[in-house]
CSV table of C-alpha atoms and ligand atoms in Angstrom, one decimal:
chain,number,residue,atom,x,y,z
A,169,UNK,CA,14.2,88.4,144.2
A,170,UNK,CA,11.3,88.6,141.7
A,171,UNK,CA,10.2,92.2,141.2
A,172,UNK,CA,6.9,92.2,143.0
A,173,UNK,CA,7.5,95.7,144.1
A,174,UNK,CA,5.2,98.5,143.1
A,175,UNK,CA,6.7,101.9,142.5
A,176,UNK,CA,6.7,103.8,145.7
A,177,UNK,CA,6.7,107.4,146.8
A,178,UNK,CA,7.7,107.9,150.5
A,179,UNK,CA,6.6,111.5,151.1
A,180,UNK,CA,7.1,114.2,153.7
A,181,UNK,CA,9.8,112.4,155.6
A,182,UNK,CA,13.1,113.3,157.3
A,183,UNK,CA,15.8,111.4,155.5
A,184,UNK,CA,19.2,110.3,157.0
A,185,UNK,CA,20.9,109.7,153.7
A,186,UNK,CA,24.2,108.7,155.3
A,187,UNK,CA,25.6,108.6,158.8
A,188,UNK,CA,26.9,112.0,159.9
A,189,UNK,CA,25.1,114.0,157.2
A,190,UNK,CA,22.6,116.6,158.1
A,191,UNK,CA,19.0,115.1,157.8
A,192,UNK,CA,17.0,116.2,154.8
A,193,UNK,CA,13.6,117.4,156.0
A,194,UNK,CA,10.3,117.5,154.1
A,195,UNK,CA,11.8,115.1,151.6
A,196,UNK,CA,10.4,112.4,149.3
A,197,UNK,CA,12.1,109.2,148.4
A,198,UNK,CA,10.9,107.9,145.0
A,199,UNK,CA,11.4,104.2,144.1
A,200,UNK,CA,11.0,102.8,140.7
A,201,UNK,CA,11.6,99.2,139.6
A,202,UNK,CA,13.1,98.3,143.1
A,203,UNK,CA,15.7,101.2,143.0
A,204,UNK,CA,15.9,104.6,144.4
A,205,UNK,CA,15.1,106.9,141.6
A,206,UNK,CA,15.3,110.2,143.4
A,207,UNK,CA,15.6,111.8,146.8
A,208,UNK,CA,13.8,115.1,146.4
A,209,UNK,CA,12.9,118.1,148.6
A,210,UNK,CA,9.3,119.0,148.9
A,211,UNK,CA,6.2,116.8,149.2
A,212,UNK,CA,2.8,116.3,147.9
A,213,UNK,CA,3.4,116.1,144.2
A,214,UNK,CA,2.4,112.8,142.6
A,215,UNK,CA,5.7,111.5,141.2
A,216,UNK,CA,4.5,108.6,139.0
A,217,UNK,CA,0.9,108.1,138.1
A,218,UNK,CA,0.9,104.5,139.4
A,219,UNK,CA,3.1,104.9,142.5
A,220,UNK,CA,1.9,103.8,145.9
A,221,UNK,CA,2.2,106.9,148.1
A,222,UNK,CA,3.2,106.3,151.7
A,223,UNK,CA,2.6,109.3,153.8
A,224,UNK,CA,5.7,109.4,155.9
A,225,UNK,CA,5.1,112.7,157.7
A,226,UNK,CA,6.7,112.6,161.1
A,227,UNK,CA,8.8,109.6,160.0
A,228,UNK,CA,12.6,109.2,159.7
A,229,UNK,CA,14.1,107.2,156.9
A,230,UNK,CA,17.4,105.4,156.9
A,231,UNK,CA,19.1,102.9,154.7
A,232,UNK,CA,17.9,99.3,155.4
A,233,UNK,CA,19.6,97.8,158.5
A,234,UNK,CA,22.0,94.9,158.6
A,235,UNK,CA,22.3,92.4,161.4
A,236,UNK,CA,25.7,90.9,160.8
A,237,UNK,CA,25.5,88.2,163.4
A,238,UNK,CA,22.4,86.0,163.4
A,239,UNK,CA,21.9,82.2,163.3
A,240,UNK,CA,19.1,80.3,161.7
A,241,UNK,CA,19.8,77.4,164.0
A,242,UNK,CA,16.8,77.6,166.4
A,243,UNK,CA,14.3,74.8,166.2
A,244,UNK,CA,11.8,77.2,164.6
A,245,UNK,CA,13.8,77.2,161.4
A,246,UNK,CA,14.3,73.4,161.1
A,247,UNK,CA,13.1,71.7,157.9
A,248,UNK,CA,12.8,75.2,156.4
A,249,UNK,CA,11.5,73.8,153.1
A,250,UNK,CA,8.4,72.4,154.8
A,251,UNK,CA,7.3,75.2,157.2
A,252,UNK,CA,3.9,76.4,156.1
A,253,UNK,CA,4.3,79.7,154.3
A,254,UNK,CA,2.0,81.6,156.6
A,255,UNK,CA,3.9,80.5,159.7
A,256,UNK,CA,7.3,81.1,158.0
A,257,UNK,CA,6.1,84.6,157.1
A,258,UNK,CA,5.3,85.3,160.7
A,259,UNK,CA,8.6,84.0,161.9
A,260,UNK,CA,10.5,86.2,159.4
A,261,UNK,CA,8.5,89.2,160.6
A,262,UNK,CA,10.2,88.8,163.9
A,263,UNK,CA,13.3,90.1,162.0
A,264,UNK,CA,11.8,92.5,159.5
A,265,UNK,CA,9.7,94.3,162.1
A,266,UNK,CA,13.0,95.6,163.5
A,267,UNK,CA,14.1,97.0,160.1
A,268,UNK,CA,16.5,94.4,159.0
A,269,UNK,CA,16.8,94.1,155.2
A,270,UNK,CA,20.0,92.1,155.3
A,271,UNK,CA,21.4,89.5,157.7
A,272,UNK,CA,24.5,87.5,157.9
A,273,UNK,CA,24.1,84.0,159.4
A,274,UNK,CA,27.3,83.0,161.2
A,275,UNK,CA,26.9,79.2,161.4
A,276,UNK,CA,23.9,77.0,160.9
A,277,UNK,CA,23.1,74.0,158.7
A,278,UNK,CA,24.0,75.4,155.2
A,279,UNK,CA,21.4,73.4,153.2
A,280,UNK,CA,18.6,74.4,155.6
A,281,UNK,CA,19.5,78.0,155.6
A,282,UNK,CA,19.7,77.9,151.8
A,283,UNK,CA,16.2,76.4,151.7
A,284,UNK,CA,15.0,79.3,153.8
A,285,UNK,CA,16.7,81.8,151.6
A,286,UNK,CA,15.2,80.2,148.5
A,287,UNK,CA,11.7,80.5,149.8
A,288,UNK,CA,12.3,84.3,150.2
A,289,UNK,CA,14.1,84.8,146.9
A,290,UNK,CA,11.4,82.9,145.0
A,291,UNK,CA,8.9,85.4,146.3
A,292,UNK,CA,6.9,82.8,148.3
A,293,UNK,CA,7.5,84.7,151.5
A,294,UNK,CA,8.8,88.2,152.3
A,295,UNK,CA,12.1,88.4,154.2
A,296,UNK,CA,15.5,89.9,154.4
A,297,UNK,CA,18.5,89.1,152.2
A,298,UNK,CA,20.3,86.2,153.8
A,299,UNK,CA,24.0,85.5,153.6
A,300,UNK,CA,25.4,82.5,155.4
A,301,UNK,CA,28.7,80.8,156.4
A,302,UNK,CA,27.0,77.4,156.7
A,303,UNK,CA,28.5,75.2,159.4
A,304,UNK,CA,31.3,76.9,161.2
A,305,UNK,CA,34.8,75.3,161.5
A,306,UNK,CA,35.6,74.0,165.0
A,307,UNK,CA,38.4,71.9,166.5
A,308,UNK,CA,38.0,68.1,166.4
A,309,UNK,CA,35.6,67.1,169.2
A,310,UNK,CA,34.6,70.7,169.7
A,311,UNK,CA,30.9,70.3,168.7
A,312,UNK,CA,28.8,70.6,171.8
A,313,UNK,CA,26.9,67.4,172.8
A,314,UNK,CA,23.3,67.0,171.6
A,315,UNK,CA,21.8,67.8,175.0
A,316,UNK,CA,23.4,71.3,174.9
A,317,UNK,CA,21.7,72.0,171.5
A,318,UNK,CA,18.4,70.7,172.9
A,319,UNK,CA,18.7,72.8,176.1
A,320,UNK,CA,19.4,75.9,174.0
A,321,UNK,CA,16.5,75.3,171.7
A,322,UNK,CA,18.7,74.7,168.7
A,323,UNK,CA,18.7,72.2,165.9
A,324,UNK,CA,21.3,69.6,166.4
A,325,UNK,CA,23.8,70.7,163.8
A,326,UNK,CA,27.1,68.9,163.0
A,327,UNK,CA,29.7,71.7,162.9
A,328,UNK,CA,32.7,71.4,160.5
A,329,UNK,CA,35.2,69.7,162.7
A,330,UNK,CA,38.8,70.1,161.4
A,331,UNK,CA,41.9,68.7,163.0
A,332,UNK,CA,44.7,69.7,160.6
A,333,UNK,CA,45.7,71.8,157.7
A,334,UNK,CA,44.4,69.4,154.9
A,335,UNK,CA,41.0,69.0,156.5
A,336,UNK,CA,40.7,72.7,157.1
A,337,UNK,CA,41.5,73.4,153.4
A,338,UNK,CA,39.2,70.7,152.2
A,339,UNK,CA,36.2,71.6,154.4
A,340,UNK,CA,36.6,75.3,153.6
A,341,UNK,CA,36.5,74.7,149.9
A,342,UNK,CA,33.6,72.3,150.3
A,343,UNK,CA,31.5,74.9,152.1
A,344,UNK,CA,32.4,77.6,149.6
A,345,UNK,CA,31.7,75.2,146.6
A,346,UNK,CA,28.3,74.5,148.2
A,347,UNK,CA,27.5,78.2,148.2
A,348,UNK,CA,28.6,79.5,151.6
A,349,UNK,CA,29.0,83.3,151.4
A,350,UNK,CA,31.9,83.5,154.0
A,351,UNK,CA,33.7,81.3,156.5
A,352,UNK,CA,33.1,81.1,160.3
A,353,UNK,CA,35.8,79.9,162.7
A,354,UNK,CA,35.2,79.0,166.3
A,355,UNK,CA,38.7,79.8,167.6
A,356,UNK,CA,38.2,77.7,170.7
A,357,UNK,CA,35.4,75.5,171.9
A,358,UNK,CA,33.8,75.5,175.4
A,359,UNK,CA,33.7,71.7,174.9
A,360,UNK,CA,37.5,71.7,174.7
A,361,UNK,CA,40.1,72.3,172.1
A,362,UNK,CA,41.0,75.1,169.8
A,363,UNK,CA,41.9,75.7,166.2
A,364,UNK,CA,45.7,75.7,165.8
A,365,UNK,CA,47.1,78.8,164.1
A,366,UNK,CA,48.1,77.0,160.9
A,367,UNK,CA,44.6,75.5,160.7
A,368,UNK,CA,43.0,79.0,161.0
A,369,UNK,CA,45.5,80.5,158.5
A,370,UNK,CA,44.7,77.7,156.0
A,371,UNK,CA,41.0,78.4,156.2
A,372,UNK,CA,41.6,82.1,155.9
A,373,UNK,CA,43.8,81.6,152.8
A,374,UNK,CA,41.2,79.4,151.2
A,375,UNK,CA,38.4,81.8,151.9
A,376,UNK,CA,40.3,84.9,150.7
A,377,UNK,CA,41.4,83.0,147.5
A,378,UNK,CA,37.7,82.7,146.8
A,379,UNK,CA,37.1,86.4,147.7
A,380,UNK,CA,35.2,85.6,150.9
A,381,UNK,CA,35.3,87.0,154.4
A,382,UNK,CA,36.3,85.1,157.5
A,383,UNK,CA,34.4,85.7,160.8
A,384,UNK,CA,35.7,84.4,164.1
A,385,UNK,CA,34.0,83.5,167.3
A,386,UNK,CA,36.6,84.2,170.1
A,387,UNK,CA,36.1,83.2,173.7
A,388,UNK,CA,38.9,85.4,175.1
A,389,UNK,CA,41.5,87.9,174.2
A,390,UNK,CA,44.0,85.2,173.3
A,391,UNK,CA,41.6,83.9,170.7
A,392,UNK,CA,41.3,87.4,169.2
A,393,UNK,CA,45.0,87.6,169.0
A,394,UNK,CA,45.4,84.2,167.3
A,395,UNK,CA,42.6,84.9,164.9
A,396,UNK,CA,44.1,88.3,163.9
A,397,UNK,CA,47.5,86.6,163.4
A,398,UNK,CA,45.7,84.2,161.0
A,399,UNK,CA,44.2,87.1,159.0
A,400,UNK,CA,40.5,86.9,159.9
A,401,UNK,CA,38.4,89.9,158.9
A,402,UNK,CA,35.7,90.1,161.5
A,403,UNK,CA,35.7,89.5,165.2
A,404,UNK,CA,32.2,88.3,165.9
A,405,UNK,CA,32.0,89.1,169.6
A,406,UNK,CA,33.5,91.1,172.4
A,407,UNK,CA,35.2,88.8,175.0
A,408,UNK,CA,34.2,90.2,178.4
A,409,UNK,CA,35.3,87.0,180.2
A,410,UNK,CA,39.0,88.0,179.6
A,411,UNK,CA,38.6,91.5,181.1
A,412,UNK,CA,39.7,94.8,179.5
A,413,UNK,CA,41.3,94.8,176.1
A,414,UNK,CA,44.8,96.2,176.3
A,415,UNK,CA,46.4,98.7,174.0
A,416,UNK,CA,48.5,96.1,172.3
A,417,UNK,CA,45.4,94.1,171.3
A,418,UNK,CA,43.6,97.2,170.1
A,419,UNK,CA,46.6,98.2,168.0
A,420,UNK,CA,46.7,94.7,166.5
A,421,UNK,CA,43.0,94.9,165.6
A,422,UNK,CA,43.6,98.3,164.1
A,423,UNK,CA,46.6,97.3,162.1
A,424,UNK,CA,44.8,94.3,160.7
A,425,UNK,CA,41.8,96.6,159.9
A,426,UNK,CA,39.5,94.1,161.6
A,427,UNK,CA,35.9,94.8,162.1
A,428,UNK,CA,34.1,94.1,165.4
A,429,UNK,CA,30.6,92.9,166.0
A,430,UNK,CA,30.0,93.9,169.7
A,431,UNK,CA,27.1,91.6,170.6
A,432,UNK,CA,26.7,93.3,174.0
A,433,UNK,CA,23.2,92.1,175.0
A,434,UNK,CA,24.1,88.5,174.5
A,435,UNK,CA,26.2,88.5,177.7
A,436,UNK,CA,23.3,89.7,179.8
A,437,UNK,CA,21.1,87.0,178.4
A,438,UNK,CA,23.7,84.2,178.9
A,439,UNK,CA,24.2,85.2,182.5
A,440,UNK,CA,20.5,85.7,183.3
A,441,UNK,CA,20.7,82.9,185.9
A,442,UNK,CA,23.7,84.5,187.7
A,443,UNK,CA,23.9,87.0,190.5
A,444,UNK,CA,23.1,90.6,189.3
A,445,UNK,CA,26.6,91.7,190.3
A,446,UNK,CA,28.2,89.0,188.1
A,447,UNK,CA,26.0,89.8,185.1
A,448,UNK,CA,26.5,93.6,185.4
A,449,UNK,CA,30.3,93.2,185.7
A,450,UNK,CA,30.5,91.1,182.6
A,451,UNK,CA,28.3,93.5,180.6
A,452,UNK,CA,30.3,96.4,181.8
A,453,UNK,CA,33.5,94.8,180.6
A,454,UNK,CA,32.0,94.2,177.2
A,455,UNK,CA,30.8,97.8,177.0
A,456,UNK,CA,34.3,98.9,178.0
A,457,UNK,CA,35.8,96.8,175.2
A,458,UNK,CA,33.6,98.5,172.6
A,459,UNK,CA,34.3,101.9,174.1
A,460,UNK,CA,38.0,101.3,173.6
A,461,UNK,CA,37.5,100.1,170.1
A,462,UNK,CA,35.4,103.2,169.3
A,463,UNK,CA,38.1,105.4,170.7
A,464,UNK,CA,40.5,103.8,168.2
A,465,UNK,CA,37.9,104.7,165.5
A,466,UNK,CA,37.6,100.9,164.8
A,467,UNK,CA,35.1,99.5,162.4
A,468,UNK,CA,31.9,98.2,164.0
A,469,UNK,CA,29.3,96.0,162.4
A,470,UNK,CA,25.9,95.8,164.2
A,471,UNK,CA,25.0,92.3,165.3
A,472,UNK,CA,23.2,90.7,168.1
A,473,UNK,CA,24.0,86.9,167.9
A,474,UNK,CA,20.3,86.5,167.2
A,475,UNK,CA,19.2,83.0,167.9
A,476,UNK,CA,21.0,83.2,171.3
A,477,UNK,CA,19.1,86.4,172.2
A,478,UNK,CA,15.6,87.9,171.8
A,479,UNK,CA,14.8,89.4,168.4
A,480,UNK,CA,14.3,92.9,169.8
A,481,UNK,CA,17.6,94.7,169.4
A,482,UNK,CA,16.6,97.7,171.5
A,483,UNK,CA,18.9,96.7,174.4
A,484,UNK,CA,21.9,96.4,172.0
A,485,UNK,CA,21.4,100.0,170.8
A,486,UNK,CA,21.2,101.2,174.5
A,487,UNK,CA,24.4,99.3,175.4
A,488,UNK,CA,26.2,100.6,172.3
A,489,UNK,CA,25.1,104.2,173.3
A,490,UNK,CA,26.4,103.4,176.9
A,491,UNK,CA,29.8,102.6,175.3
A,492,UNK,CA,29.8,106.0,173.7
A,493,UNK,CA,28.5,105.2,170.3
A,494,UNK,CA,26.7,108.2,168.9
A,495,UNK,CA,23.7,107.9,166.6
A,496,UNK,CA,25.8,108.4,163.5
A,497,UNK,CA,28.2,105.6,164.7
A,498,UNK,CA,25.3,103.2,165.4
A,499,UNK,CA,23.7,104.1,162.1
A,500,UNK,CA,27.0,103.4,160.3
A,501,UNK,CA,27.2,100.0,162.0
A,502,UNK,CA,23.8,99.2,160.7
A,503,UNK,CA,24.3,100.5,157.2
A,504,UNK,CA,27.5,101.9,155.6
A,505,UNK,CA,30.0,99.8,157.6
A,506,UNK,CA,28.5,96.4,156.6
A,507,UNK,CA,27.9,97.7,153.0
A,508,UNK,CA,31.6,98.5,152.9
A,509,UNK,CA,32.9,95.3,154.5
A,510,UNK,CA,30.5,92.8,153.1
A,511,UNK,CA,29.4,94.3,149.7
A,512,UNK,CA,32.6,96.3,149.2
A,513,UNK,CA,30.6,99.5,148.4
A,514,UNK,CA,29.9,102.0,151.2
A,515,UNK,CA,27.4,103.8,149.0
A,516,UNK,CA,25.1,100.8,149.1
A,517,UNK,CA,24.5,101.6,152.8
A,518,UNK,CA,23.4,105.1,151.9
A,519,UNK,CA,20.2,106.5,150.5
A,520,UNK,CA,21.3,107.5,147.0
A,521,UNK,CA,19.6,107.5,143.6
A,522,UNK,CA,20.5,104.4,141.7
A,523,UNK,CA,20.9,102.2,144.8
A,524,UNK,CA,18.6,99.2,145.5
A,525,UNK,CA,15.7,100.6,147.5
A,526,UNK,CA,16.6,99.1,150.9
A,527,UNK,CA,15.0,101.4,153.5
A,528,UNK,CA,13.9,101.4,157.1
A,529,UNK,CA,11.2,103.9,158.0
A,530,UNK,CA,11.0,104.8,161.6
A,531,UNK,CA,8.1,106.4,163.5
A,532,UNK,CA,10.3,108.7,165.6
A,533,UNK,CA,13.7,110.3,165.4
A,534,UNK,CA,16.7,108.0,166.3
A,535,UNK,CA,19.0,111.0,166.5
A,536,UNK,CA,17.0,112.2,169.6
A,537,UNK,CA,16.9,108.7,171.2
A,538,UNK,CA,18.4,105.5,169.8
A,539,UNK,CA,15.4,103.6,171.1
A,540,UNK,CA,13.6,105.0,168.1
A,541,UNK,CA,15.7,102.5,165.9
A,542,UNK,CA,13.1,99.9,166.9
A,543,UNK,CA,10.0,102.1,166.1
A,544,UNK,CA,9.8,100.6,162.6
A,545,UNK,CA,6.9,101.6,160.5
A,546,UNK,CA,8.0,100.0,157.2
A,547,UNK,CA,10.9,97.8,156.1
A,548,UNK,CA,11.5,98.0,152.4
A,549,UNK,CA,13.8,95.7,150.5
A,550,UNK,CA,14.5,96.3,146.8
A,551,UNK,CA,11.4,98.4,146.7
A,552,UNK,CA,9.2,95.7,148.2
A,553,UNK,CA,7.5,96.4,151.5
A,554,UNK,CA,8.6,93.4,153.5
A,555,UNK,CA,7.1,94.7,156.8
A,556,UNK,CA,4.5,97.3,157.5
A,557,UNK,CA,3.5,98.2,161.0
A,558,UNK,CA,0.0,96.9,161.4
A,559,UNK,CA,-1.6,100.2,162.5
A,560,UNK,CA,0.1,102.3,159.7
A,561,UNK,CA,-2.1,102.0,156.6
A,562,UNK,CA,-0.7,103.4,153.3
A,563,UNK,CA,-2.7,106.4,152.2
A,564,UNK,CA,-4.0,105.1,148.9
A,565,UNK,CA,-4.2,101.4,149.8
A,566,UNK,CA,-7.7,99.9,149.8
A,567,UNK,CA,-9.3,99.8,153.2
B,619,ZN,ZN1,26.9,83.6,167.2
């Protein structure tokens, strides 16, 4: 990203430098050349003569959030190279207004998502860092029919259909050569068919050989088991349709050091046409699966399956809390856990001098109520303000 960022001083804030650490009160975060230069107690002093001072009194600052399960496959992102910049900016703000500085797209049209990313990275529009798997791998004939895409409001995207080991190897390498940042497997398809174990293993081996992660979409516990046997890294959903996860499955997830993206609110959305009792039962099963995984101390990456659900993640935070996730656990899923799993460096998810200045500034305290995680005043990526709450005006910015 071009460095359009001004040096910043975020003053008088409460800073959650890392999950589980005591908050630093009356603290300033100083940003120079897109990086955190200092996190210092006390406020009021002008740190650099030309820094833009943002009065953050009453605010709470965390590291920038990750949403590790999004899709840029809604019609609104189609022909991303040609969307007028002002409109594209407004669409991206649907993400950045909730504090997301990084997102992982788990299946969409690779070239289109790359075009979207390019417009952000070139500096034409402000947006989050985007990583993408491109078109996910699915069994032959597993791509849903066009009318399903249309009914769901999605671009009609040809998924990567693979039927055997050679096609899985070839397609995986093709995607990675074309610039995909990871590989997505649909273990089974609602349209019928599943990826055979040797096919999944082949894709995993090709991805790991290139140093890339593999995410899997499972539809039930059997899919989770098969995917773990194949060596996948991240389970991209809970699977409430198959009821409670038993101890054997949880032990298998643990022994494979898999990470889980719970996507709890998506179940409520998908069943919105069903009887309340049916919907509530399914959500309760998903919440229970997360609760069991948390009890195992399992790694959780925050993600909503955005594109299938509303952009407001508030309900996901509430459901995670209902599963027993504490504020530090939810903050870890938004920051340090994805930094560790995706960037290989847990410290990138913390507020430390030397780090890229990816920060989320909240208007109220998320430790008191996780709903505050949506009260975003500023979203800052590499020192650039990519979202500012309309009513909050920086103190020394022209009126
Ligand atoms: Zn998804």
